[in-house]
Amino acid sequence: MLLLGGTTEASRLAQALAQAGVDAVFSYAGRTDAPVAQPLPTRVGGFGGVAGLQAYLQAERITHVVDATHPFAAQMSSNAVQACAAAGVPLLALERPAWQAQNGDVWTHVADMAAAVQALPAEPARVFLAIGKQNLAPFLAHTQHWYLLRLVDPVLDLPAARGQVVLDRGPFTLEGDRALLQAHGITHIVSKNSGGAGAEAKLIAARELGLPVILIDRPHIPARTVVHSVNEVLRRLDCAGSY
Ligand code: 3Y8
Ligand code: NAP
């Protein structure tokens, strides 16, 4: 089995597969300097597009692929759909449901990053940009705002007047995110609708503090079989070894 990872759910599935003695390999893109170690043999780096992934599936005699990548890893997921179809290898996606607004949430849903930039107010705000290190430039171009950035690796810094970088890998805690929002006097949060428990703390803290959240919709991913739990993946694997 090839497990396309990089999320909390992928790490949980890796634990279950290792315990079950499944012959699986864990795959990271290599986006961070020192990703969390996994209890499975691990490969790091791209495959080289659809063709590269198809060649990998054939060379490694992969019989099952689980795509447990992040909902915003749309290119990887699209490549997996195409390469698995071409190679005739069953594909299963392990995906967490999108977050749904609850009482007290002050959410503005936007379609993409550009729309998120436009959704910020004209007057100066103190914005927690919890979107990682990509896509920052369009936000920073609006110089009236002060930005709090949370990154995994120390890849950039900001002058104090423009904002501050916090290095943290997550999964995050409610206590930690509430303290972060209060310590920096945050007035707005920008977040992807990642779903899952690992990134949810900031939204719960925002609800408690009555802070507005600009929530970016997930990108489109081509149709594939989707399950929402590690147990469902294992159940499908057990049934005659096919999905
Ligand atoms: C390299 C592996 C685990 C997985 C943990 C989850 C939870 C913590 C929340 C905030 C939001 C953000 C970001 C985030 C979260 C989990 C999960 C998740 C968001 C690691 C990891 C890799 C990455 C890549 C990284 C991106 C960035 C996105 C930071 C490891 C820690 C913002 C997404 O510096 C970079 O280039 C970072 C790139 C893609 C988004 C971006 O566009 O910048 N994730 N994150 C994976 C690989 O190489 O294949 O380093 O250990 C994994 C996790 N990140 O095992 O417990 O499951 O979602 N990751 C977002 O959701 O908006 C942080 O700060 O509140
Ligand atoms: P992406 O834009 O969908 O993928 C870009 C390219 O990166 C892919 O075409 C592939 O390269 C390579 N790649 C992506 N994930 C890979 C994996 N697990 N193993 C091997 N190669 C991979 O991906 P992304 O959004 O940059 O995400 C990269 C990683 O970070 C993924 O593991 C994802 O689960 C994790 N992550 C992403 C986010 C996010 O917000 N995007 C959040 C949390 C975690 P080739 O075409 O060369 O094969």
Short mmCIF file of C-alpha atoms and ligand atoms in Angstrom, two decimals:
data_model
loop_
_atom_site.label_atom_id
_atom_site.label_comp_id
_atom_site.label_asym_id
_atom_site.label_seq_id
_atom_site.Cartn_x
_atom_site.Cartn_y
_atom_site.Cartn_z
CA MET A 1 0.00 0.00 0.00
CA LEU A 2 1.05 3.59 -0.71
CA LEU A 3 -0.18 6.09 1.92
CA LEU A 4 -0.09 9.71 0.71
CA GLY A 5 0.28 11.54 4.03
CA GLY A 6 0.91 14.92 5.61
CA THR A 7 -2.16 15.14 7.88
CA THR A 8 -3.23 14.08 11.36
CA GLU A 9 -5.51 11.42 9.84
CA ALA A 10 -2.64 10.04 7.74
CA SER A 11 -0.50 9.71 10.86
CA ARG A 12 -3.29 7.89 12.69
CA LEU A 13 -3.79 5.52 9.75
CA ALA A 14 -0.03 4.88 9.63
CA GLN A 15 -0.15 3.77 13.27
CA ALA A 16 -3.03 1.38 12.56
CA LEU A 17 -1.38 -0.06 9.44
CA ALA A 18 1.93 -0.59 11.28
CA GLN A 19 0.10 -2.36 14.13
CA ALA A 20 -1.77 -4.52 11.64
CA GLY A 21 1.48 -5.42 9.90
CA VAL A 22 0.27 -4.09 6.54
CA ASP A 23 3.06 -3.77 3.94
CA ALA A 24 2.73 0.01 3.44
CA VAL A 25 4.96 2.96 2.60
CA PHE A 26 4.25 6.49 3.88
CA SER A 27 4.80 9.42 1.51
CA TYR A 28 5.59 13.06 2.36
CA ALA A 29 5.98 15.83 -0.23
CA GLY A 30 9.02 17.19 1.62
CA ARG A 31 7.41 20.55 2.31
CA THR A 32 8.84 20.87 5.81
CA ASP A 33 12.39 20.57 7.05
CA ALA A 34 11.78 17.77 9.55
CA PRO A 35 8.40 16.11 9.21
CA VAL A 36 7.06 13.99 12.04
CA ALA A 37 8.56 10.47 11.94
CA GLN A 38 6.13 7.72 10.92
CA PRO A 39 5.96 4.04 12.03
CA LEU A 40 6.15 2.93 8.37
CA PRO A 41 8.92 3.00 5.76
CA THR A 42 8.79 6.59 4.50
CA ARG A 43 9.61 8.28 1.19
CA VAL A 44 9.92 12.07 0.83
CA GLY A 45 9.46 14.22 -2.31
CA GLY A 46 7.28 14.45 -5.40
CA PHE A 47 6.81 11.51 -7.79
CA GLY A 48 7.16 13.63 -10.94
CA GLY A 49 3.55 14.31 -11.89
CA VAL A 50 0.97 11.73 -12.99
CA ALA A 51 3.47 9.80 -15.11
CA GLY A 52 5.98 9.65 -12.27
CA LEU A 53 3.36 8.39 -9.83
CA GLN A 54 2.10 5.77 -12.32
CA ALA A 55 5.67 4.55 -12.86
CA TYR A 56 6.17 4.39 -9.09
CA LEU A 57 2.98 2.33 -8.63
CA GLN A 58 4.15 -0.15 -11.26
CA ALA A 59 7.80 -0.29 -10.17
CA GLU A 60 6.88 -0.80 -6.50
CA ARG A 61 4.00 -3.19 -7.33
CA ILE A 62 1.59 -1.07 -5.25
CA THR A 63 -1.78 -2.86 -4.95
CA HIS A 64 -3.68 -0.15 -2.96
CA VAL A 65 -3.35 3.63 -2.61
CA VAL A 66 -4.84 5.65 0.25
CA ASP A 67 -4.85 9.42 -0.33
CA ALA A 68 -4.87 10.91 3.16
CA THR A 69 -3.44 14.25 2.06
CA HIS A 70 -4.86 17.61 3.12
CA PRO A 71 -8.07 18.82 1.38
CA PHE A 72 -6.05 21.68 -0.12
CA ALA A 73 -3.46 19.31 -1.60
CA ALA A 74 -5.59 19.26 -4.75
CA GLN A 75 -2.76 18.65 -7.21
CA MET A 76 -1.58 15.52 -5.39
CA SER A 77 -5.12 14.21 -5.10
CA SER A 78 -5.86 14.89 -8.77
CA ASN A 79 -2.62 13.16 -9.80
CA ALA A 80 -3.54 10.14 -7.65
CA VAL A 81 -6.95 9.82 -9.35
CA GLN A 82 -5.34 9.87 -12.80
CA ALA A 83 -2.33 7.67 -12.03
CA CYS A 84 -4.36 5.01 -10.17
CA ALA A 85 -6.90 4.85 -13.02
CA ALA A 86 -4.09 4.48 -15.57
CA ALA A 87 -2.29 1.83 -13.51
CA GLY A 88 -5.50 0.01 -12.51
CA VAL A 89 -4.70 0.40 -8.79
CA PRO A 90 -7.62 0.88 -6.35
CA LEU A 91 -7.65 4.36 -4.74
CA LEU A 92 -9.34 5.31 -1.49
CA ALA A 93 -9.38 8.88 -0.10
CA LEU A 94 -9.39 9.41 3.67
CA GLU A 95 -10.83 12.89 4.07
CA ARG A 96 -12.11 14.82 7.07
CA PRO A 97 -15.44 16.64 6.74
CA ALA A 98 -15.35 20.42 6.22
CA TRP A 99 -16.06 22.56 9.30
CA GLN A 100 -19.67 23.74 9.69
CA ALA A 101 -20.54 27.04 11.38
CA GLN A 102 -22.06 26.75 14.88
CA ASN A 103 -23.87 29.26 17.13
CA GLY A 104 -21.59 32.19 17.82
CA ASP A 105 -19.45 31.74 14.73
CA VAL A 106 -18.90 34.95 12.73
CA TRP A 107 -17.75 33.38 9.44
CA THR A 108 -17.40 34.81 5.95
CA HIS A 109 -17.02 32.03 3.35
CA VAL A 110 -14.84 32.92 0.36
CA ALA A 111 -13.96 30.87 -2.72
CA ASP A 112 -10.17 31.27 -2.74
CA MET A 113 -7.17 33.21 -1.44
CA ALA A 114 -7.81 36.28 -3.64
CA ALA A 115 -11.35 36.55 -2.30
CA ALA A 116 -10.00 36.21 1.24
CA VAL A 117 -7.75 39.24 0.69
CA GLN A 118 -10.75 41.23 -0.58
CA ALA A 119 -12.82 40.18 2.44
CA LEU A 120 -10.51 41.99 4.87
CA PRO A 121 -11.77 45.43 6.01
CA ALA A 122 -10.41 48.67 4.53
CA GLU A 123 -9.56 50.06 7.95
CA PRO A 124 -6.43 48.68 9.67
CA ALA A 125 -6.89 45.25 11.29
CA ARG A 126 -4.73 42.79 13.24
CA VAL A 127 -5.01 39.59 11.18
CA PHE A 128 -4.01 36.02 12.14
CA LEU A 129 -3.05 34.47 8.78
CA ALA A 130 -3.25 30.74 9.58
CA ILE A 131 -2.64 29.66 6.00
CA GLY A 132 0.99 28.59 6.14
CA LYS A 133 3.73 30.21 4.10
CA GLN A 134 2.28 30.09 0.60
CA ASN A 135 -0.06 32.83 -0.68
CA LEU A 136 1.19 35.48 1.79
CA ALA A 137 2.21 38.20 -0.68
CA PRO A 138 -1.31 39.35 -1.67
CA PHE A 139 -2.17 39.85 2.02
CA LEU A 140 1.08 41.64 2.91
CA ALA A 141 0.49 44.03 -0.02
CA HIS A 142 -2.32 45.55 2.08
CA THR A 143 0.06 47.46 4.30
CA GLN A 144 -2.60 48.95 6.60
CA HIS A 145 -2.94 45.58 8.39
CA TRP A 146 -0.71 43.99 11.05
CA TYR A 147 -0.21 40.22 10.39
CA LEU A 148 0.40 37.29 12.73
CA LEU A 149 1.84 34.41 10.69
CA ARG A 150 2.13 30.82 11.93
CA LEU A 151 4.70 28.80 10.03
CA VAL A 152 6.22 25.37 10.39
CA ASP A 153 9.75 26.40 9.37
CA PRO A 154 11.53 29.79 9.81
CA VAL A 155 11.36 30.75 6.15
CA LEU A 156 10.61 34.47 6.50
CA ASP A 157 10.46 37.26 9.03
CA LEU A 158 8.44 40.47 9.28
CA PRO A 159 9.42 43.93 10.58
CA ALA A 160 7.67 44.47 13.93
CA ALA A 161 5.48 47.22 12.47
CA ARG A 162 4.14 44.81 9.83
CA GLY A 163 3.55 41.73 11.94
CA GLN A 164 5.09 38.75 13.68
CA VAL A 165 5.97 35.14 12.82
CA VAL A 166 5.18 32.30 15.24
CA LEU A 167 6.79 28.90 14.55
CA ASP A 168 4.56 25.97 15.42
CA ARG A 169 3.69 22.65 13.85
CA GLY A 170 0.36 21.70 15.36
CA PRO A 171 -1.96 19.91 16.10
CA PHE A 172 -2.93 23.00 18.11
CA THR A 173 -4.75 23.41 21.43
CA LEU A 174 -7.66 25.67 22.42
CA GLU A 175 -5.69 27.09 25.35
CA GLY A 176 -2.72 27.83 23.12
CA ASP A 177 -4.73 29.40 20.31
CA ARG A 178 -6.93 31.45 22.66
CA ALA A 179 -3.79 32.84 24.35
CA LEU A 180 -2.22 33.57 20.95
CA LEU A 181 -5.25 35.55 19.72
CA GLN A 182 -5.48 37.55 22.95
CA ALA A 183 -1.74 38.19 23.31
CA HIS A 184 -1.62 39.76 19.85
CA GLY A 185 -4.96 41.60 19.97
CA ILE A 186 -6.13 39.78 16.86
CA THR A 187 -9.27 41.25 15.21
CA HIS A 188 -9.63 38.86 12.20
CA ILE A 189 -8.59 35.29 11.32
CA VAL A 190 -8.00 33.92 7.82
CA SER A 191 -8.14 30.10 7.58
CA LYS A 192 -8.64 27.35 5.04
CA ASN A 193 -11.64 25.12 5.59
CA SER A 194 -9.25 22.27 6.33
CA GLY A 195 -11.55 20.38 8.67
CA GLY A 196 -10.10 17.98 11.18
CA ALA A 197 -9.18 18.44 14.81
CA GLY A 198 -5.57 19.52 14.25
CA ALA A 199 -6.37 23.01 13.01
CA GLU A 200 -9.76 23.64 14.64
CA ALA A 201 -8.61 25.25 17.91
CA LYS A 202 -8.29 28.73 16.41
CA LEU A 203 -11.92 28.61 15.21
CA ILE A 204 -13.21 27.58 18.64
CA ALA A 205 -11.16 30.35 20.28
CA ALA A 206 -12.52 32.82 17.70
CA ARG A 207 -16.10 31.73 18.54
CA GLU A 208 -15.47 32.34 22.26
CA LEU A 209 -13.87 35.72 21.60
CA GLY A 210 -16.48 36.74 19.00
CA LEU A 211 -13.79 37.26 16.35
CA PRO A 212 -14.68 37.21 12.62
CA VAL A 213 -13.19 34.38 10.55
CA ILE A 214 -12.62 34.49 6.78
CA LEU A 215 -12.89 30.82 5.76
CA ILE A 216 -11.54 29.68 2.38
CA ASP A 217 -13.51 26.96 0.57
CA ARG A 218 -11.75 23.77 -0.47
CA PRO A 219 -10.50 23.48 -4.06
CA HIS A 220 -12.20 21.05 -6.43
CA ILE A 221 -10.86 17.48 -6.44
CA PRO A 222 -11.88 14.93 -9.12
CA ALA A 223 -14.33 12.19 -8.09
CA ARG A 224 -12.90 9.23 -6.11
CA THR A 225 -14.09 6.91 -3.34
CA VAL A 226 -13.97 8.86 -0.04
CA VAL A 227 -14.15 7.58 3.55
CA HIS A 228 -14.00 9.64 6.73
CA SER A 229 -12.35 7.38 9.30
CA VAL A 230 -9.30 5.18 9.78
CA ASN A 231 -11.56 2.28 10.75
CA GLU A 232 -13.45 2.53 7.46
CA VAL A 233 -10.15 2.27 5.56
CA LEU A 234 -9.18 -0.84 7.56
CA ARG A 235 -12.66 -2.37 7.13
CA ARG A 236 -12.50 -1.95 3.37
CA LEU A 237 -8.98 -3.37 3.28
CA ASP A 238 -10.09 -6.47 5.22
CA CYS A 239 -12.87 -7.29 2.75
CA ALA A 240 -11.09 -9.63 0.34
CA GLY A 241 -8.17 -7.24 0.16
CA SER A 242 -9.94 -4.83 -2.17
CA TYR A 243 -11.80 -1.58 -1.60
C1 3Y8 B 1 4.65 18.57 5.37
C2 3Y8 B 1 4.17 17.29 8.25
C3 3Y8 B 1 0.46 15.16 11.84
C4 3Y8 B 1 0.03 16.16 10.79
C5 3Y8 B 1 -0.22 17.55 11.39
C6 3Y8 B 1 -3.84 18.62 9.93
C7 3Y8 B 1 -3.10 19.15 11.16
C8 3Y8 B 1 -1.07 20.18 12.12
C9 3Y8 B 1 -3.00 22.37 10.78
C10 3Y8 B 1 -2.66 26.97 11.60
C11 3Y8 B 1 -2.89 26.13 10.37
C12 3Y8 B 1 -1.54 24.79 7.42
C13 3Y8 B 1 -0.21 24.01 7.26
C14 3Y8 B 1 -1.43 22.98 8.94
C15 3Y8 B 1 -1.95 22.00 9.77
C16 3Y8 B 1 -1.67 19.59 10.83
C17 3Y8 B 1 -0.81 18.45 10.29
C18 3Y8 B 1 -1.56 20.58 9.65
C19 3Y8 B 1 -2.01 24.35 8.82
C20 3Y8 B 1 2.56 19.40 8.49
C21 3Y8 B 1 3.57 18.57 7.73
C22 3Y8 B 1 3.74 19.10 6.47
C23 3Y8 B 1 2.90 20.24 6.37
C24 3Y8 B 1 2.81 21.11 5.16
C25 3Y8 B 1 2.20 22.43 5.48
C26 3Y8 B 1 2.00 23.42 4.31
C27 3Y8 B 1 1.02 24.43 4.96
C28 3Y8 B 1 0.14 23.53 5.83
C29 3Y8 B 1 0.97 24.72 7.89
C30 3Y8 B 1 5.24 17.59 9.28
C31 3Y8 B 1 3.11 20.03 9.76
C32 3Y8 B 1 -1.33 26.28 7.28
C33 3Y8 B 1 -2.60 24.33 6.40
O1 3Y8 B 1 6.15 25.72 5.15
C34 3Y8 B 1 5.41 25.16 4.28
O2 3Y8 B 1 5.67 25.08 3.05
C35 3Y8 B 1 4.14 24.55 4.80
C36 3Y8 B 1 3.30 24.05 3.88
C37 3Y8 B 1 1.45 22.74 3.08
C38 3Y8 B 1 0.12 25.17 3.99
C39 3Y8 B 1 0.81 26.14 3.10
O3 3Y8 B 1 0.29 26.28 2.01
O4 3Y8 B 1 1.84 26.73 3.56
N1 3Y8 B 1 0.85 22.25 5.93
N2 3Y8 B 1 2.22 20.44 7.51
C40 3Y8 B 1 3.85 17.49 4.63
C41 3Y8 B 1 4.64 16.91 3.47
O5 3Y8 B 1 5.82 17.30 3.27
O6 3Y8 B 1 4.07 16.03 2.78
O7 3Y8 B 1 6.04 18.53 9.07
O8 3Y8 B 1 5.26 16.87 10.28
C42 3Y8 B 1 1.35 18.53 8.78
C43 3Y8 B 1 0.18 19.16 9.42
N3 3Y8 B 1 -0.18 20.39 9.20
O9 3Y8 B 1 1.15 14.20 11.45
O10 3Y8 B 1 0.09 15.32 13.01
O11 3Y8 B 1 -3.89 17.41 9.78
O12 3Y8 B 1 -4.33 19.48 9.14
N4 3Y8 B 1 -0.43 22.81 8.05
C44 3Y8 B 1 -4.04 24.68 6.77
O13 3Y8 B 1 -4.70 23.77 7.31
O14 3Y8 B 1 -4.43 25.83 6.54
C45 3Y8 B 1 -1.66 25.29 10.00
O15 3Y8 B 1 -1.52 27.46 11.77
O16 3Y8 B 1 -3.62 27.14 12.36
P1 NAP B 2 -0.19 19.87 -3.73
O1 NAP B 2 -0.09 21.31 -4.06
O2 NAP B 2 -1.48 19.15 -3.94
O3 NAP B 2 0.93 19.02 -4.51
C1 NAP B 2 1.96 19.64 -5.25
C2 NAP B 2 2.97 18.53 -5.58
O4 NAP B 2 3.63 18.15 -4.37
C3 NAP B 2 2.31 17.24 -6.06
O5 NAP B 2 1.97 17.30 -7.42
C4 NAP B 2 3.40 16.23 -5.75
O6 NAP B 2 4.49 16.38 -6.63
C5 NAP B 2 3.88 16.73 -4.39
N1 NAP B 2 3.18 16.11 -3.27
C6 NAP B 2 2.15 16.61 -2.55
N2 NAP B 2 1.84 15.80 -1.52
C7 NAP B 2 2.68 14.74 -1.60
C8 NAP B 2 2.87 13.55 -0.82
N3 NAP B 2 2.15 13.31 0.27
N4 NAP B 2 3.86 12.67 -1.22
C9 NAP B 2 4.62 12.93 -2.30
N5 NAP B 2 4.52 14.04 -3.07
C10 NAP B 2 3.55 14.93 -2.71
O7 NAP B 2 0.29 19.62 -2.21
P2 NAP B 2 0.47 20.71 -1.02
O8 NAP B 2 -0.82 21.40 -0.80
O9 NAP B 2 1.73 21.46 -1.28
O10 NAP B 2 0.70 19.71 0.23
C11 NAP B 2 1.96 19.09 0.38
C12 NAP B 2 1.90 18.19 1.59
O11 NAP B 2 1.53 18.95 2.74
C13 NAP B 2 0.89 17.07 1.47
O12 NAP B 2 1.42 15.92 2.10
C14 NAP B 2 -0.30 17.58 2.27
O13 NAP B 2 -1.05 16.50 2.84
C15 NAP B 2 0.39 18.36 3.36
N6 NAP B 2 -0.45 19.44 3.90
C16 NAP B 2 -0.90 20.40 3.04
C17 NAP B 2 -1.71 21.42 3.57
C18 NAP B 2 -2.21 22.53 2.68
O14 NAP B 2 -2.77 23.48 3.23
N7 NAP B 2 -2.05 22.44 1.39
C19 NAP B 2 -2.02 21.41 4.94
C20 NAP B 2 -1.52 20.40 5.77
C21 NAP B 2 -0.73 19.41 5.23
P3 NAP B 2 4.67 15.47 -7.97
O15 NAP B 2 3.66 16.03 -8.94
O16 NAP B 2 6.09 15.68 -8.39
O17 NAP B 2 4.35 14.04 -7.59
#
